[in-house]
One Martini backbone bead per residue (centre of mass of N, CA, C, O) as a GRO file, in nm:
protein
  216
    1MET     BB    1  10.969  10.049   8.541
    2ALA     BB    2  10.851  10.011   8.822
    3TRP     BB    3  10.679  10.092   9.077
    4THR     BB    4  10.642  10.198   9.364
    5ARG     BB    5  10.457  10.234   9.632
    6GLU     BB    6  10.418  10.529   9.618
    7GLN     BB    7  10.340  10.546   9.317
    8MET     BB    8  10.079  10.369   9.378
    9ALA     BB    9   9.935  10.560   9.575
   10ALA     BB   10   9.916  10.787   9.370
   11ARG     BB   11   9.755  10.645   9.155
   12ALA     BB   12   9.510  10.596   9.364
   13ALA     BB   13   9.443  10.876   9.425
   14LYS     BB   14   9.319  10.960   9.141
   15GLU     BB   15   9.009  10.834   9.262
   16LEU     BB   16   8.966  11.063   9.389
   17ARG     BB   17   8.668  11.259   9.525
   18ASP     BB   18   8.515  11.499   9.590
   19GLY     BB   19   8.352  11.418   9.886
   20TYR     BB   20   8.459  11.162   9.980
   21TYR     BB   21   8.434  10.843  10.146
   22VAL     BB   22   8.738  10.686  10.280
   23ASN     BB   23   8.888  10.347  10.284
   24LEU     BB   24   9.202  10.234  10.409
   25GLY     BB   25   9.403   9.976  10.390
   26ILE     BB   26   9.642   9.776  10.440
   27GLY     BB   27   9.938   9.913  10.347
   28ILE     BB   28   9.952  10.065  10.052
   29PRO     BB   29   9.712  10.228  10.093
   30THR     BB   30   9.773  10.425  10.336
   31LEU     BB   31   9.955  10.613  10.153
   32VAL     BB   32   9.712  10.766  10.011
   33SER     BB   33   9.692  11.007  10.232
   34ASN     BB   34   9.972  11.176  10.070
   35TYR     BB   35   9.832  11.198   9.773
   36ILE     BB   36   9.623  11.408   9.778
   37PRO     BB   37   9.481  11.621   9.582
   38ASP     BB   38   9.455  11.897   9.473
   39GLY     BB   39   9.109  12.010   9.562
   40ILE     BB   40   9.061  11.760   9.750
   41ASP     BB   41   8.791  11.646   9.932
   42VAL     BB   42   8.836  11.407  10.198
   43GLN     BB   43   8.710  11.124  10.429
   44LEU     BB   44   8.844  10.904  10.645
   45GLN     BB   45   8.783  10.585  10.712
   46SER     BB   46   8.772  10.382  10.999
   47GLU     BB   47   8.686  10.089  11.178
   48ASN     BB   48   8.798  10.189  11.479
   49GLY     BB   49   8.648  10.518  11.462
   50MET     BB   50   8.743  10.690  11.239
   51LEU     BB   51   8.670  11.053  11.089
   52GLY     BB   52   8.961  11.236  10.950
   53MET     BB   53   9.196  11.182  10.861
   54GLY     BB   54   9.570  11.239  10.870
   55PRO     BB   55   9.835  11.205  10.797
   56PHE     BB   56  10.142  11.098  10.849
   57PRO     BB   57  10.340  11.139  11.129
   58PHE     BB   58  10.588  11.272  11.230
   59GLU     BB   59  10.862  11.234  11.388
   60GLY     BB   60  10.775  11.281  11.723
   61GLU     BB   61  10.422  11.324  11.657
   62GLU     BB   62  10.315  11.103  11.788
   63ASP     BB   63   9.983  10.944  11.886
   64ALA     BB   64   9.912  10.646  12.047
   65ASP     BB   65   9.580  10.695  12.033
   66LEU     BB   66   9.631  10.743  11.703
   67ILE     BB   67   9.469  10.489  11.519
   68ASN     BB   68   9.444  10.250  11.292
   69ALA     BB   69   9.354   9.940  11.186
   70GLY     BB   70   9.651   9.875  11.183
   71LYS     BB   71   9.822  10.032  11.414
   72GLN     BB   72   9.887  10.310  11.314
   73THR     BB   73   9.959  10.618  11.306
   74VAL     BB   74   9.790  10.920  11.330
   75SER     BB   75   9.634  11.214  11.226
   76GLU     BB   76   9.448  11.507  11.313
   77LEU     BB   77   9.145  11.708  11.261
   78PRO     BB   78   8.935  11.944  11.286
   79SER     BB   79   8.712  11.723  11.159
   80THR     BB   80   8.758  11.506  11.356
   81SER     BB   81   8.592  11.185  11.439
   82TYR     BB   82   8.433  10.982  11.695
   83PHE     BB   83   8.354  10.625  11.750
   84SER     BB   84   8.222  10.318  11.701
   85SER     BB   85   8.276  10.019  11.557
   86ALA     BB   86   7.947   9.986  11.521
   87GLU     BB   87   7.939  10.264  11.333
   88SER     BB   88   8.119  10.219  11.136
   89PHE     BB   89   7.969   9.958  11.009
   90GLY     BB   90   7.723  10.124  10.960
   91MET     BB   91   7.846  10.263  10.729
   92VAL     BB   92   7.917  10.052  10.561
   93ARG     BB   93   7.642   9.884  10.536
   94GLY     BB   94   7.485  10.122  10.439
   95GLY     BB   95   7.664  10.298  10.192
   96HIS     BB   96   7.854  10.571  10.321
   97ILE     BB   97   8.100  10.458  10.116
   98ASP     BB   98   8.264  10.499   9.820
   99LEU     BB   99   8.567  10.429   9.895
  100SER     BB  100   8.808  10.150   9.851
  101ILE     BB  101   9.142  10.061   9.966
  102LEU     BB  102   9.295   9.740   9.871
  103GLY     BB  103   9.444   9.463   9.939
  104ALA     BB  104   9.594   9.156   9.773
  105MET     BB  105   9.643   8.816   9.656
  106GLN     BB  106   9.398   8.817   9.484
  107VAL     BB  107   9.245   8.853   9.120
  108ALA     BB  108   9.022   8.832   8.921
  109GLN     BB  109   8.854   8.901   8.617
  110ASN     BB  110   8.555   8.945   8.759
  111GLY     BB  111   8.622   9.047   9.068
  112ASP     BB  112   8.745   8.883   9.265
  113LEU     BB  113   8.845   8.836   9.620
  114ALA     BB  114   9.170   8.780   9.794
  115ASN     BB  115   9.268   8.888  10.119
  116TRP     BB  116   9.253   8.715  10.427
  117MET     BB  117   9.383   8.407  10.343
  118ILE     BB  118   9.601   8.115  10.401
  119PRO     BB  119   9.612   7.839  10.408
  120GLY     BB  120   9.789   7.706  10.705
  121LYS     BB  121   9.773   7.998  10.826
  122MET     BB  122   9.793   8.232  11.036
  123VAL     BB  123   9.496   8.415  11.147
  124LYS     BB  124   9.359   8.675  11.341
  125GLY     BB  125   9.147   8.758  11.096
  126MET     BB  126   8.909   8.936  10.868
  127GLY     BB  127   8.828   9.173  10.943
  128GLY     BB  128   8.662   9.429  10.709
  129ALA     BB  129   8.659   9.335  10.407
  130MET     BB  130   8.380   9.204  10.360
  131ASP     BB  131   8.219   9.464  10.427
  132LEU     BB  132   8.335   9.632  10.224
  133VAL     BB  133   8.271   9.482   9.949
  134ALA     BB  134   7.970   9.495  10.033
  135GLY     BB  135   7.903   9.830  10.081
  136VAL     BB  136   8.094   9.969   9.889
  137LYS     BB  137   8.086  10.140   9.584
  138ARG     BB  138   8.394  10.111   9.554
  139VAL     BB  139   8.689   9.944   9.420
  140VAL     BB  140   9.048   9.935   9.516
  141VAL     BB  141   9.340   9.774   9.413
  142VAL     BB  142   9.666   9.754   9.576
  143MET     BB  143   9.923   9.560   9.418
  144GLU     BB  144  10.140   9.336   9.342
  145HIS     BB  145  10.153   9.173   9.059
  146SER     BB  146  10.334   8.959   9.193
  147ALA     BB  147  10.456   8.670   9.325
  148LYS     BB  148  10.669   8.399   9.392
  149ASP     BB  149  10.444   8.188   9.261
  150GLY     BB  150  10.315   8.412   9.075
  151PRO     BB  151  10.038   8.532   8.986
  152LYS     BB  152   9.753   8.748   9.076
  153LEU     BB  153   9.632   8.751   8.813
  154LEU     BB  154   9.326   8.582   8.740
  155LYS     BB  155   9.089   8.369   8.643
  156LYS     BB  156   9.093   8.239   8.918
  157CYS     BB  157   9.065   8.195   9.228
  158ASN     BB  158   9.251   7.978   9.506
  159LEU     BB  159   9.165   8.122   9.754
  160PRO     BB  160   8.979   8.265   9.977
  161LEU     BB  161   8.691   8.483   9.954
  162THR     BB  162   8.618   8.819  10.010
  163GLY     BB  163   8.439   8.875   9.727
  164GLU     BB  164   8.238   8.871   9.477
  165LYS     BB  165   8.235   9.099   9.230
  166VAL     BB  166   8.407   9.372   9.375
  167VAL     BB  167   8.599   9.472   9.165
  168ASP     BB  168   8.725   9.786   8.967
  169MET     BB  169   9.043   9.824   9.041
  170VAL     BB  170   9.378   9.774   8.953
  171VAL     BB  171   9.704   9.840   9.119
  172THR     BB  172  10.014   9.805   9.013
  173ASP     BB  173  10.367   9.825   8.939
  174LEU     BB  174  10.301   9.807   8.647
  175ALA     BB  175   9.953   9.830   8.619
  176VAL     BB  176   9.641   9.915   8.504
  177PHE     BB  177   9.292   9.813   8.586
  178THR     BB  178   8.979   9.729   8.479
  179ILE     BB  179   8.641   9.628   8.588
  180ASP     BB  180   8.338   9.449   8.474
  181LYS     BB  181   8.165   9.298   8.717
  182HIS     BB  182   7.855   9.307   8.563
  183GLY     BB  183   7.946   9.248   8.267
  184LYS     BB  184   8.132   9.202   7.942
  185ASP     BB  185   8.432   9.347   7.949
  186GLY     BB  186   8.610   9.295   8.181
  187MET     BB  187   8.940   9.348   8.151
  188ALA     BB  188   9.128   9.660   8.138
  189LEU     BB  189   9.431   9.780   8.007
  190ILE     BB  190   9.498  10.147   8.087
  191GLU     BB  191   9.780  10.129   8.209
  192LEU     BB  192  10.149  10.192   8.230
  193ALA     BB  193  10.424  10.190   8.355
  194ASP     BB  194  10.702  10.330   8.357
  195GLY     BB  195  10.893  10.114   8.124
  196VAL     BB  196  10.660   9.939   8.076
  197THR     BB  197  10.551   9.644   7.893
  198LEU     BB  198  10.317   9.453   7.756
  199ASP     BB  199  10.472   9.169   7.749
  200GLU     BB  200  10.531   9.188   8.068
  201VAL     BB  201  10.229   9.164   8.146
  202LYS     BB  202  10.148   8.917   8.007
  203SER     BB  203  10.370   8.733   8.166
  204LYS     BB  204  10.249   8.813   8.432
  205THR     BB  205   9.941   8.725   8.349
  206GLU     BB  206   9.651   8.505   8.369
  207ALA     BB  207   9.432   8.698   8.295
  208ASP     BB  208   9.201   8.812   8.087
  209PHE     BB  209   9.279   9.087   7.858
  210ARG     BB  210   9.207   9.402   7.746
  211VAL     BB  211   9.333   9.668   7.530
  212ALA     BB  212   9.304  10.027   7.649
  213LEU     BB  213   9.523  10.254   7.626
  214LYS     BB  214   9.506  10.581   7.659
  215ASN     BB  215   9.822  10.623   7.506
  216ALA     BB  216   9.755  10.459   7.215
   0.00000   0.00000   0.00000
């Protein structure tokens, strides 16, 4: 049985480490803020100029002036600080963000990422993903394993790239993969979602990967 969006976010949250500065992308990654493990203190950063985001507010407690880069209402903490978008991107480009958790349309087995546009479809802009994958220390992608037209984990991306050899880990609704983006170990399957079989993952994955299941 495939993981839900919430379970995918909870699995990605296990990659947080105490003291990390973290940027969460639009979509499933935004849910990670609700699953920060106990005893872990992280600072969530948003490209629009907010550091120290809290979890999503309860219904009726929203503040329309407090939004993340995806224009979703968020909550603030006693430690929250605000600054300009230019300063925010200075943090990203300066290598001060430890981890970025992003969504994607496609990921290649060498760590290439495509997540900003589909040719022929209207796009509002490229957003901050290109800066994030170039500037942060580690990139985790959270996405559905398959699209309507086929696999999203590919030998080579066929959509315009956001970055080359930038992805370190992929969490899908079926499995978790690591990618040795600068080495020879390639993509490795390290975890299966509850009830998901290796054969199912193989049948829905175009990318080459080795099996390195932790519980095998």
